[in-house]
Amino acid sequence: MRRFSLGAAAATLALATATGAALAAKEVEVLHWWTAGGEAAALNVLKEDLAAQGVGWVDMPIAGGSGVEAMTVLRARVAAGNAPVAVQLLGFDITDWAKEGALAPLDDVAEAEGWEEVVPGALKDFAKYDGHWIAAPVNVHSTNWVWANKALLDELGIAQPTTWEEFVAALEAVQAAGKVALAHGGQAWQDATIFDSAVLIAGGPEFYKKSMIDLDPEALGSETMVKAFEVMKTLRGFVDPNFSGRDWNLASAMVINGEAAFQIMGDWAKGEFLGAGKTPGEDFLCFRVPGTEGVVTFNADQFAMFKVSDPEKIEAQKAMAAAILSPPFQIAFNTVKGSVPARVDVSDADFDACGKQAMADLAAADEAGTLLGSMGHGYANPAAVKNAIYDVVTAHFNGEYDSTTAAEELVTAVEIAQ
Ligand code: GAL
């Protein structure tokens, strides 16, 4: 018996060593910021998919929502001549790295897998540079969502709000009942995430385009922009005293456990609800920020492959890129992450109610010309401009500027950053 176990252990060890050697040969080091519960669960789907194809995973997680910290680490790694093999990137950051010539072309994978026909145009604008594919989009998220605790709303007799005014009335009712009305984390990127919706509430999609995407100084300094800052001020009145610095997933947890009623956050928040065993429609509600319906401020996670010379690594990069856009993987991953597929030909059958709505909203917005890049997540303008907007939005949210001054500061900050 004893001899048998030893033999089995030795055989297992030999097998593990052989597999380990194979994995080590074909592996990707992946820099990402998916460290919250729902994010990590989705990341595991990717890790396992690659493992099944014999591609090993070297994890390089840099905590910090929206990747602010991850981008700092990436710059340092590239400057040191030690770029990661694969990197999670958003919007204009992809374009910026492509401009520097740092990204490996993925044209052969794209052609073999037929990406051209299935990836939505709004994503292609960023996944391609100068006619070449330089990133593989893994999902489509959007930022103009509200997540609500249904039991709490029922208990307080609050119906799902359908206009901005009704939303404010609902927030007031929750606050009056002694609960936290709006779960929020005071971090610049989270303030910017809700600013996407504030701009839409104040001026609609055309105004969003003019100010956030075209960076028209007149729009940036307009009365409508003052109104957007007033929306932010109103929302600021509904957060709890401990909001400063709180991570977004902890704010989601406040809604999940009934401490707070609402959170305005991208649909990665759904990953947290699902991870806690909650069901949409029963335990929580998802709906577009009232006053922004018909518009989708999108954000898509993409993986870019940094140039490497080792042929094994190049092969692993290609395997990863191909895996990311395969239809079964798109379903397996996005149903966990809270996002929707980055291809237009995937059925919504396996998605829950929020996912189905997200897919329908995306298609409708695309058709109507109201699928707009999220400023908060780097899809409206390059990092330098985005960071300048972050600074003004956060300073205003923390009471440093009144709304009129904030709009004036926005004009100057954006001008300097360009
Ligand atoms: C977004 C990203 C999402 C999610 C979120 C919070 O920028 O696209 O996938 O990770 O940040 O970390």
Tab-separated table of C-alpha atoms and ligand atoms in Angstrom:
chain	number	residue	atom	x	y	z
A	1	MET	CA	0.000	0.000	0.000
A	2	ARG	CA	2.736	2.317	1.111
A	3	ARG	CA	4.885	1.470	-1.898
A	4	PHE	CA	1.940	2.023	-4.202
A	5	SER	CA	1.277	5.547	-2.844
A	6	LEU	CA	4.882	6.499	-3.205
A	7	GLY	CA	4.866	5.307	-6.793
A	8	ALA	CA	1.688	7.237	-7.510
A	9	ALA	CA	3.123	10.356	-5.904
A	10	ALA	CA	6.283	10.056	-7.974
A	11	ALA	CA	4.236	9.622	-11.140
A	12	THR	CA	2.115	12.669	-10.256
A	13	LEU	CA	5.247	14.661	-9.597
A	14	ALA	CA	6.779	13.614	-12.909
A	15	LEU	CA	3.586	14.591	-14.726
A	16	ALA	CA	3.389	17.937	-12.926
A	17	THR	CA	6.986	18.663	-13.823
A	18	ALA	CA	6.401	17.798	-17.467
A	19	THR	CA	3.249	19.963	-17.599
A	20	GLY	CA	5.056	22.733	-15.759
A	21	ALA	CA	7.850	22.666	-18.318
A	22	ALA	CA	5.359	22.815	-21.172
A	23	LEU	CA	3.521	25.718	-19.543
A	24	ALA	CA	6.701	27.574	-18.824
A	25	ALA	CA	7.582	27.398	-22.495
A	26	LYS	CA	4.289	28.888	-23.647
A	27	GLU	CA	3.096	31.438	-21.140
A	28	VAL	CA	1.863	34.980	-20.906
A	29	GLU	CA	2.584	37.468	-18.170
A	30	VAL	CA	-0.596	39.523	-17.889
A	31	LEU	CA	-0.738	42.959	-16.299
A	32	HIS	CA	-4.295	43.806	-15.178
A	33	TRP	CA	-6.303	45.434	-12.405
A	34	TRP	CA	-8.990	42.802	-11.885
A	35	THR	CA	-8.591	42.212	-8.167
A	36	ALA	CA	-12.158	42.699	-6.825
A	37	GLY	CA	-14.266	39.549	-6.269
A	38	GLY	CA	-16.323	39.685	-9.468
A	39	GLU	CA	-13.318	40.781	-11.522
A	40	ALA	CA	-11.113	37.987	-10.202
A	41	ALA	CA	-13.845	35.421	-10.894
A	42	ALA	CA	-14.020	36.597	-14.516
A	43	LEU	CA	-10.238	36.595	-14.800
A	44	ASN	CA	-10.239	32.947	-13.715
A	45	VAL	CA	-12.461	32.099	-16.667
A	46	LEU	CA	-9.736	33.510	-18.931
A	47	LYS	CA	-6.905	31.801	-17.042
A	48	GLU	CA	-8.670	28.438	-17.256
A	49	ASP	CA	-9.503	28.861	-20.926
A	50	LEU	CA	-5.832	29.486	-21.682
A	51	ALA	CA	-4.667	26.668	-19.423
A	52	ALA	CA	-6.865	24.264	-21.401
A	53	GLN	CA	-4.912	25.317	-24.493
A	54	GLY	CA	-1.574	24.825	-22.788
A	55	VAL	CA	-0.892	28.523	-22.304
A	56	GLY	CA	0.459	29.303	-18.844
A	57	TRP	CA	-0.416	32.447	-16.904
A	58	VAL	CA	1.967	34.648	-14.953
A	59	ASP	CA	-0.178	36.992	-12.927
A	60	MET	CA	0.724	40.683	-12.580
A	61	PRO	CA	-2.258	42.210	-10.742
A	62	ILE	CA	-2.123	45.903	-9.848
A	63	ALA	CA	-5.081	46.785	-7.624
A	64	GLY	CA	-6.937	50.031	-8.259
A	65	GLY	CA	-10.240	50.515	-10.055
A	66	SER	CA	-10.167	51.690	-13.666
A	67	GLY	CA	-6.461	50.881	-13.904
A	68	VAL	CA	-5.008	54.193	-12.733
A	69	GLU	CA	-2.264	52.465	-10.717
A	70	ALA	CA	-1.802	49.731	-13.320
A	71	MET	CA	-0.973	52.349	-15.954
A	72	THR	CA	1.713	53.855	-13.710
A	73	VAL	CA	3.321	50.444	-13.228
A	74	LEU	CA	3.096	49.748	-16.960
A	75	ARG	CA	4.948	52.951	-17.824
A	76	ALA	CA	7.683	52.079	-15.331
A	77	ARG	CA	8.033	48.543	-16.715
A	78	VAL	CA	8.251	49.758	-20.309
A	79	ALA	CA	10.762	52.461	-19.347
A	80	ALA	CA	12.899	49.756	-17.700
A	81	GLY	CA	12.823	47.716	-20.932
A	82	ASN	CA	10.742	44.995	-19.289
A	83	ALA	CA	7.262	45.299	-20.799
A	84	PRO	CA	4.693	42.666	-19.775
A	85	VAL	CA	3.680	40.214	-22.502
A	86	ALA	CA	-0.025	41.143	-22.373
A	87	VAL	CA	-1.705	44.174	-20.827
A	88	GLN	CA	-5.284	45.175	-20.028
A	89	LEU	CA	-5.813	48.576	-21.631
A	90	LEU	CA	-8.651	51.024	-22.275
A	91	GLY	CA	-9.453	53.332	-25.186
A	92	PHE	CA	-6.998	56.107	-25.886
A	93	ASP	CA	-4.286	54.368	-23.836
A	94	ILE	CA	-4.241	51.683	-26.535
A	95	THR	CA	-3.839	54.324	-29.237
A	96	ASP	CA	-1.096	56.077	-27.267
A	97	TRP	CA	0.960	52.857	-26.889
A	98	ALA	CA	0.392	52.023	-30.558
A	99	LYS	CA	1.677	55.478	-31.534
A	100	GLU	CA	4.851	54.728	-29.589
A	101	GLY	CA	5.270	51.530	-31.624
A	102	ALA	CA	5.137	49.377	-28.478
A	103	LEU	CA	2.342	47.013	-29.527
A	104	ALA	CA	2.594	43.837	-31.577
A	105	PRO	CA	0.281	43.636	-34.594
A	106	LEU	CA	-2.475	41.008	-34.376
A	107	ASP	CA	-3.549	41.132	-38.034
A	108	ASP	CA	-2.957	37.444	-38.737
A	109	VAL	CA	-5.067	36.367	-35.732
A	110	ALA	CA	-7.772	38.891	-36.649
A	111	GLU	CA	-7.887	37.593	-40.191
A	112	ALA	CA	-7.948	33.925	-39.229
A	113	GLU	CA	-10.692	34.546	-36.670
A	114	GLY	CA	-12.769	36.952	-38.796
A	115	TRP	CA	-12.697	39.830	-36.280
A	116	GLU	CA	-13.376	42.480	-38.930
A	117	GLU	CA	-16.960	41.262	-39.452
A	118	VAL	CA	-17.947	40.769	-35.800
A	119	VAL	CA	-16.272	43.430	-33.650
A	120	PRO	CA	-18.464	46.553	-33.278
A	121	GLY	CA	-17.146	49.658	-35.034
A	122	ALA	CA	-16.943	51.670	-31.802
A	123	LEU	CA	-14.433	49.140	-30.424
A	124	LYS	CA	-12.539	48.760	-33.684
A	125	ASP	CA	-11.739	52.472	-33.550
A	126	PHE	CA	-9.500	51.605	-30.600
A	127	ALA	CA	-8.549	47.970	-31.315
A	128	LYS	CA	-7.005	49.061	-34.617
A	129	TYR	CA	-4.369	51.657	-35.309
A	130	ASP	CA	-3.252	52.784	-38.709
A	131	GLY	CA	-5.229	49.950	-40.298
A	132	HIS	CA	-3.660	47.232	-38.091
A	133	TRP	CA	-5.231	45.279	-35.236
A	134	ILE	CA	-3.275	46.000	-32.058
A	135	ALA	CA	-5.670	44.816	-29.331
A	136	ALA	CA	-8.264	42.123	-28.647
A	137	PRO	CA	-11.437	43.492	-27.009
A	138	VAL	CA	-12.741	41.156	-24.327
A	139	ASN	CA	-15.995	42.905	-23.410
A	140	VAL	CA	-18.179	45.989	-23.513
A	141	HIS	CA	-19.038	47.695	-20.232
A	142	SER	CA	-20.932	50.936	-19.790
A	143	THR	CA	-20.930	53.503	-17.039
A	144	ASN	CA	-24.451	54.977	-16.914
A	145	TRP	CA	-26.009	52.350	-14.644
A	146	VAL	CA	-27.664	52.453	-11.234
A	147	TRP	CA	-27.519	49.379	-8.921
A	148	ALA	CA	-30.188	49.267	-6.246
A	149	ASN	CA	-31.101	47.088	-3.273
A	150	LYS	CA	-34.636	45.924	-4.061
A	151	ALA	CA	-35.638	44.828	-0.540
A	152	LEU	CA	-34.650	48.205	0.854
A	153	LEU	CA	-36.608	50.096	-1.797
A	154	ASP	CA	-39.634	47.855	-1.220
A	155	GLU	CA	-39.401	48.367	2.529
A	156	LEU	CA	-39.336	52.144	2.056
A	157	GLY	CA	-42.090	52.070	-0.589
A	158	ILE	CA	-39.808	53.564	-3.254
A	159	ALA	CA	-40.502	52.712	-6.903
A	160	GLN	CA	-37.722	52.499	-9.488
A	161	PRO	CA	-37.172	56.141	-10.530
A	162	THR	CA	-37.594	56.970	-14.213
A	163	THR	CA	-36.529	60.636	-14.368
A	164	TRP	CA	-33.720	62.616	-12.765
A	165	GLU	CA	-36.294	64.371	-10.553
A	166	GLU	CA	-37.732	61.050	-9.404
A	167	PHE	CA	-34.218	59.776	-8.719
A	168	VAL	CA	-33.497	62.790	-6.507
A	169	ALA	CA	-36.825	62.254	-4.690
A	170	ALA	CA	-35.929	58.571	-4.147
A	171	LEU	CA	-32.476	59.496	-2.810
A	172	GLU	CA	-34.115	62.002	-0.449
A	173	ALA	CA	-36.564	59.383	0.810
A	174	VAL	CA	-33.754	56.920	1.568
A	175	GLN	CA	-31.738	59.571	3.355
A	176	ALA	CA	-34.786	60.602	5.409
A	177	ALA	CA	-35.159	56.965	6.486
A	178	GLY	CA	-31.646	57.057	7.953
A	179	LYS	CA	-29.962	54.837	5.349
A	180	VAL	CA	-27.106	55.734	3.019
A	181	ALA	CA	-28.809	56.965	-0.163
A	182	LEU	CA	-25.834	56.791	-2.560
A	183	ALA	CA	-22.966	54.362	-2.009
A	184	HIS	CA	-19.900	56.004	-3.488
A	185	GLY	CA	-16.161	55.884	-3.147
A	186	GLY	CA	-14.319	59.191	-3.237
A	187	GLN	CA	-11.641	58.327	-5.782
A	188	ALA	CA	-11.107	60.527	-8.823
A	189	TRP	CA	-12.035	57.811	-11.321
A	190	GLN	CA	-15.277	57.051	-9.456
A	191	ASP	CA	-16.228	60.743	-9.384
A	192	ALA	CA	-15.467	60.809	-13.127
A	193	THR	CA	-17.618	57.715	-13.666
A	194	ILE	CA	-20.684	59.499	-12.304
A	195	PHE	CA	-19.694	62.661	-14.185
A	196	ASP	CA	-20.323	60.770	-17.473
A	197	SER	CA	-23.992	60.626	-16.429
A	198	ALA	CA	-24.091	64.148	-14.970
A	199	VAL	CA	-23.061	65.589	-18.347
A	200	LEU	CA	-25.795	63.572	-20.066
A	201	ILE	CA	-28.449	64.572	-17.526
A	202	ALA	CA	-27.537	68.241	-17.981
A	203	GLY	CA	-27.270	68.354	-21.767
A	204	GLY	CA	-28.031	65.038	-23.493
A	205	PRO	CA	-25.896	63.130	-26.018
A	206	GLU	CA	-25.113	66.030	-28.382
A	207	PHE	CA	-23.776	68.090	-25.507
A	208	TYR	CA	-21.787	65.100	-24.227
A	209	LYS	CA	-20.202	64.728	-27.664
A	210	LYS	CA	-19.373	68.418	-27.981
A	211	SER	CA	-17.899	68.753	-24.515
A	212	MET	CA	-16.378	65.361	-23.603
A	213	ILE	CA	-15.337	64.074	-27.042
A	214	ASP	CA	-14.828	67.165	-29.248
A	215	LEU	CA	-13.581	69.176	-26.244
A	216	ASP	CA	-15.277	72.284	-27.601
A	217	PRO	CA	-14.254	75.101	-25.202
A	218	GLU	CA	-17.631	76.784	-25.542
A	219	ALA	CA	-19.439	73.618	-24.445
A	220	LEU	CA	-16.909	72.976	-21.670
A	221	GLY	CA	-17.497	76.417	-20.170
A	222	SER	CA	-21.226	76.631	-20.876
A	223	GLU	CA	-24.211	77.085	-18.595
A	224	THR	CA	-25.083	73.469	-19.404
A	225	MET	CA	-21.730	72.389	-17.962
A	226	VAL	CA	-22.497	74.426	-14.835
A	227	LYS	CA	-25.717	72.405	-14.665
A	228	ALA	CA	-23.704	69.154	-14.932
A	229	PHE	CA	-21.635	70.248	-11.939
A	230	GLU	CA	-24.866	71.068	-10.089
A	231	VAL	CA	-25.995	67.481	-10.717
A	232	MET	CA	-22.699	66.345	-9.150
A	233	LYS	CA	-23.323	68.645	-6.190
A	234	THR	CA	-26.786	67.171	-5.685
A	235	LEU	CA	-25.346	63.629	-5.750
A	236	ARG	CA	-22.592	64.670	-3.337
A	237	GLY	CA	-25.345	65.513	-0.847
A	238	PHE	CA	-26.404	61.845	-0.712
A	239	VAL	CA	-23.098	60.104	0.052
A	240	ASP	CA	-22.146	59.083	3.608
A	241	PRO	CA	-19.393	60.831	5.612
A	242	ASN	CA	-16.948	57.930	5.117
A	243	PHE	CA	-16.978	57.958	1.333
A	244	SER	CA	-13.481	59.354	0.869
A	245	GLY	CA	-11.048	56.865	-0.700
A	246	ARG	CA	-13.488	53.933	-0.507
A	247	ASP	CA	-12.989	51.285	-3.211
A	248	TRP	CA	-15.869	50.846	-5.652
A	249	ASN	CA	-16.487	47.215	-4.682
A	250	LEU	CA	-16.893	48.216	-1.040
A	251	ALA	CA	-19.511	50.736	-2.168
A	252	SER	CA	-21.226	47.895	-4.097
A	253	ALA	CA	-21.106	45.805	-0.911
A	254	MET	CA	-23.025	48.553	0.925
A	255	VAL	CA	-25.873	48.153	-1.575
A	256	ILE	CA	-25.625	44.362	-1.494
A	257	ASN	CA	-25.935	44.220	2.301
A	258	GLY	CA	-28.702	46.807	2.525
A	259	GLU	CA	-26.674	49.554	4.184
A	260	ALA	CA	-27.208	51.752	1.115
A	261	ALA	CA	-29.912	51.933	-1.540
A	262	PHE	CA	-28.164	52.999	-4.761
A	263	GLN	CA	-24.787	53.031	-6.477
A	264	ILE	CA	-24.010	54.683	-9.808
A	265	MET	CA	-21.321	52.475	-11.333
A	266	GLY	CA	-20.382	50.626	-14.497
A	267	ASP	CA	-21.743	47.125	-14.925
A	268	TRP	CA	-18.625	45.515	-13.426
A	269	ALA	CA	-20.637	46.175	-10.219
A	270	LYS	CA	-22.964	43.375	-11.303
A	271	GLY	CA	-20.056	40.948	-10.903
A	272	GLU	CA	-20.031	41.782	-7.186
A	273	PHE	CA	-23.790	41.186	-6.821
A	274	LEU	CA	-23.569	37.876	-8.676
A	275	GLY	CA	-20.564	36.812	-6.613
A	276	ALA	CA	-22.648	37.448	-3.477
A	277	GLY	CA	-25.311	35.080	-4.839
A	278	LYS	CA	-27.795	37.850	-5.720
A	279	THR	CA	-30.278	37.706	-8.588
A	280	PRO	CA	-31.246	40.661	-10.783
A	281	GLY	CA	-34.895	41.650	-10.489
A	282	GLU	CA	-35.230	39.723	-7.212
A	283	ASP	CA	-32.457	41.007	-4.959
A	284	PHE	CA	-31.190	43.963	-6.921
A	285	LEU	CA	-32.265	46.275	-9.712
A	286	CYS	CA	-30.167	47.541	-12.595
A	287	PHE	CA	-31.368	50.504	-14.605
A	288	ARG	CA	-29.887	53.324	-16.637
A	289	VAL	CA	-29.152	56.476	-14.653
A	290	PRO	CA	-32.488	58.312	-14.892
A	291	GLY	CA	-32.113	61.098	-17.439
A	292	THR	CA	-29.564	59.167	-19.546
A	293	GLU	CA	-31.828	56.537	-21.149
A	294	GLY	CA	-31.178	55.925	-24.832
A	295	VAL	CA	-27.487	56.686	-24.414
A	296	VAL	CA	-24.696	54.244	-23.584
A	297	THR	CA	-21.376	55.604	-22.323
A	298	PHE	CA	-19.232	52.611	-23.149
A	299	ASN	CA	-15.982	51.262	-21.869
A	300	ALA	CA	-14.370	48.110	-23.233
A	301	ASP	CA	-11.497	46.161	-21.721
A	302	GLN	CA	-8.984	45.153	-24.346
A	303	PHE	CA	-5.780	43.146	-24.166
A	304	ALA	CA	-2.830	44.507	-26.071
A	305	MET	CA	0.302	42.465	-26.687
A	306	PHE	CA	3.580	44.255	-26.141
A	307	LYS	CA	6.354	43.556	-28.643
A	308	VAL	CA	8.534	40.622	-27.576
A	309	SER	CA	11.134	38.632	-29.501
A	310	ASP	CA	10.836	35.136	-27.968
A	311	PRO	CA	8.856	33.035	-30.531
A	312	GLU	CA	7.195	31.000	-27.743
A	313	LYS	CA	5.884	34.177	-26.196
A	314	ILE	CA	4.642	35.464	-29.539
A	315	GLU	CA	2.799	32.199	-30.007
A	316	ALA	CA	1.261	32.508	-26.535
A	317	GLN	CA	0.181	36.097	-27.299
A	318	LYS	CA	-1.590	34.932	-30.431
A	319	ALA	CA	-3.268	32.048	-28.612
A	320	MET	CA	-4.491	34.475	-25.961
A	321	ALA	CA	-5.806	36.967	-28.523
A	322	ALA	CA	-7.672	34.227	-30.399
A	323	ALA	CA	-9.148	32.796	-27.184
A	324	ILE	CA	-10.419	36.191	-26.025
A	325	LEU	CA	-12.710	36.690	-28.985
A	326	SER	CA	-13.994	33.138	-29.363
A	327	PRO	CA	-17.815	33.074	-28.956
A	328	PRO	CA	-18.001	30.435	-26.155
A	329	PHE	CA	-15.371	32.311	-24.176
A	330	GLN	CA	-17.185	35.629	-24.713
A	331	ILE	CA	-20.295	34.110	-23.123
A	332	ALA	CA	-18.480	32.344	-20.270
A	333	PHE	CA	-16.479	35.448	-19.388
A	334	ASN	CA	-19.028	38.223	-19.803
A	335	THR	CA	-21.817	36.490	-17.872
A	336	VAL	CA	-19.479	36.554	-14.860
A	337	LYS	CA	-17.887	39.971	-15.409
A	338	GLY	CA	-21.143	41.945	-15.793
A	339	SER	CA	-20.212	43.123	-19.267
A	340	VAL	CA	-21.548	42.075	-22.677
A	341	PRO	CA	-19.771	40.449	-25.626
A	342	ALA	CA	-17.319	42.384	-27.767
A	343	ARG	CA	-18.813	40.781	-30.864
A	344	VAL	CA	-22.171	41.442	-32.461
A	345	ASP	CA	-23.044	37.822	-33.324
A	346	VAL	CA	-23.394	36.335	-29.825
A	347	SER	CA	-26.900	35.424	-28.606
A	348	ASP	CA	-28.172	36.934	-25.344
A	349	ALA	CA	-29.742	33.600	-24.293
A	350	ASP	CA	-27.210	32.868	-21.546
A	351	PHE	CA	-27.297	36.394	-20.099
A	352	ASP	CA	-29.394	37.500	-17.112
A	353	ALA	CA	-31.955	40.321	-17.249
A	354	CYS	CA	-29.359	43.095	-16.789
A	355	GLY	CA	-27.111	41.531	-19.432
A	356	LYS	CA	-29.981	41.222	-21.896
A	357	GLN	CA	-30.874	44.874	-21.314
A	358	ALA	CA	-27.238	45.896	-21.728
A	359	MET	CA	-27.015	44.079	-25.070
A	360	ALA	CA	-30.283	45.597	-26.327
A	361	ASP	CA	-29.275	49.094	-25.141
A	362	LEU	CA	-25.909	48.764	-26.861
A	363	ALA	CA	-27.426	47.770	-30.192
A	364	ALA	CA	-30.067	50.526	-29.992
A	365	ALA	CA	-27.532	53.203	-29.049
A	366	ASP	CA	-25.222	52.101	-31.849
A	367	GLU	CA	-28.105	52.415	-34.308
A	368	ALA	CA	-29.171	55.819	-32.951
A	369	GLY	CA	-25.655	57.270	-32.846
A	370	THR	CA	-25.758	57.543	-29.051
A	371	LEU	CA	-23.078	54.965	-28.257
A	372	LEU	CA	-20.524	57.337	-26.765
A	373	GLY	CA	-17.083	56.705	-25.282
A	374	SER	CA	-16.884	57.053	-21.503
A	375	MET	CA	-14.757	59.988	-20.383
A	376	GLY	CA	-14.338	58.345	-16.970
A	377	HIS	CA	-12.715	55.286	-18.546
A	378	GLY	CA	-10.516	56.712	-21.260
A	379	TYR	CA	-12.804	56.288	-24.263
A	380	ALA	CA	-13.538	59.983	-24.833
A	381	ASN	CA	-10.083	61.521	-24.807
A	382	PRO	CA	-6.390	60.717	-24.192
A	383	ALA	CA	-5.005	60.226	-20.676
A	384	ALA	CA	-3.584	63.755	-20.375
A	385	VAL	CA	-6.985	65.349	-21.019
A	386	LYS	CA	-8.849	62.721	-19.019
A	387	ASN	CA	-6.642	63.328	-15.993
A	388	ALA	CA	-7.141	67.095	-16.307
A	389	ILE	CA	-10.922	66.565	-16.280
A	390	TYR	CA	-10.598	64.163	-13.305
A	391	ASP	CA	-8.796	66.865	-11.299
A	392	VAL	CA	-11.508	69.465	-11.823
A	393	VAL	CA	-14.383	67.035	-11.238
A	394	THR	CA	-12.873	65.751	-7.997
A	395	ALA	CA	-11.937	69.200	-6.710
A	396	HIS	CA	-15.527	70.319	-7.303
A	397	PHE	CA	-16.955	67.139	-5.732
A	398	ASN	CA	-14.888	67.827	-2.632
A	399	GLY	CA	-16.140	71.388	-2.406
A	400	GLU	CA	-13.035	73.223	-3.651
A	401	TYR	CA	-14.926	74.940	-6.495
A	402	ASP	CA	-18.524	76.037	-6.890
A	403	SER	CA	-20.176	74.858	-10.106
A	404	THR	CA	-19.545	78.069	-12.066
A	405	THR	CA	-15.856	78.078	-11.153
A	406	ALA	CA	-15.596	74.357	-11.977
A	407	ALA	CA	-16.860	74.934	-15.542
A	408	GLU	CA	-14.325	77.768	-15.980
A	409	GLU	CA	-11.521	75.598	-14.574
A	410	LEU	CA	-12.526	72.805	-16.932
A	411	VAL	CA	-11.958	75.012	-19.989
A	412	THR	CA	-8.481	75.994	-18.795
A	413	ALA	CA	-7.457	72.521	-17.625
A	414	VAL	CA	-8.476	70.883	-20.905
A	415	GLU	CA	-6.735	73.554	-22.948
A	416	ILE	CA	-3.475	73.128	-21.060
A	417	ALA	CA	-3.643	69.316	-21.298
A	418	GLN	CA	-3.966	69.285	-25.101
B	1	GAL	C1	-12.935	49.624	-15.559
B	1	GAL	C2	-12.755	48.324	-16.279
B	1	GAL	C3	-13.626	47.294	-15.678
B	1	GAL	C4	-13.488	47.249	-14.169
B	1	GAL	C5	-13.475	48.633	-13.546
B	1	GAL	C6	-13.175	48.679	-12.068
B	1	GAL	O1	-12.119	50.592	-16.128
B	1	GAL	O2	-13.093	48.494	-17.625
B	1	GAL	O3	-13.362	46.042	-16.247
B	1	GAL	O4	-12.361	46.554	-13.880
B	1	GAL	O5	-12.581	49.460	-14.204
B	1	GAL	O6	-11.918	48.184	-11.783
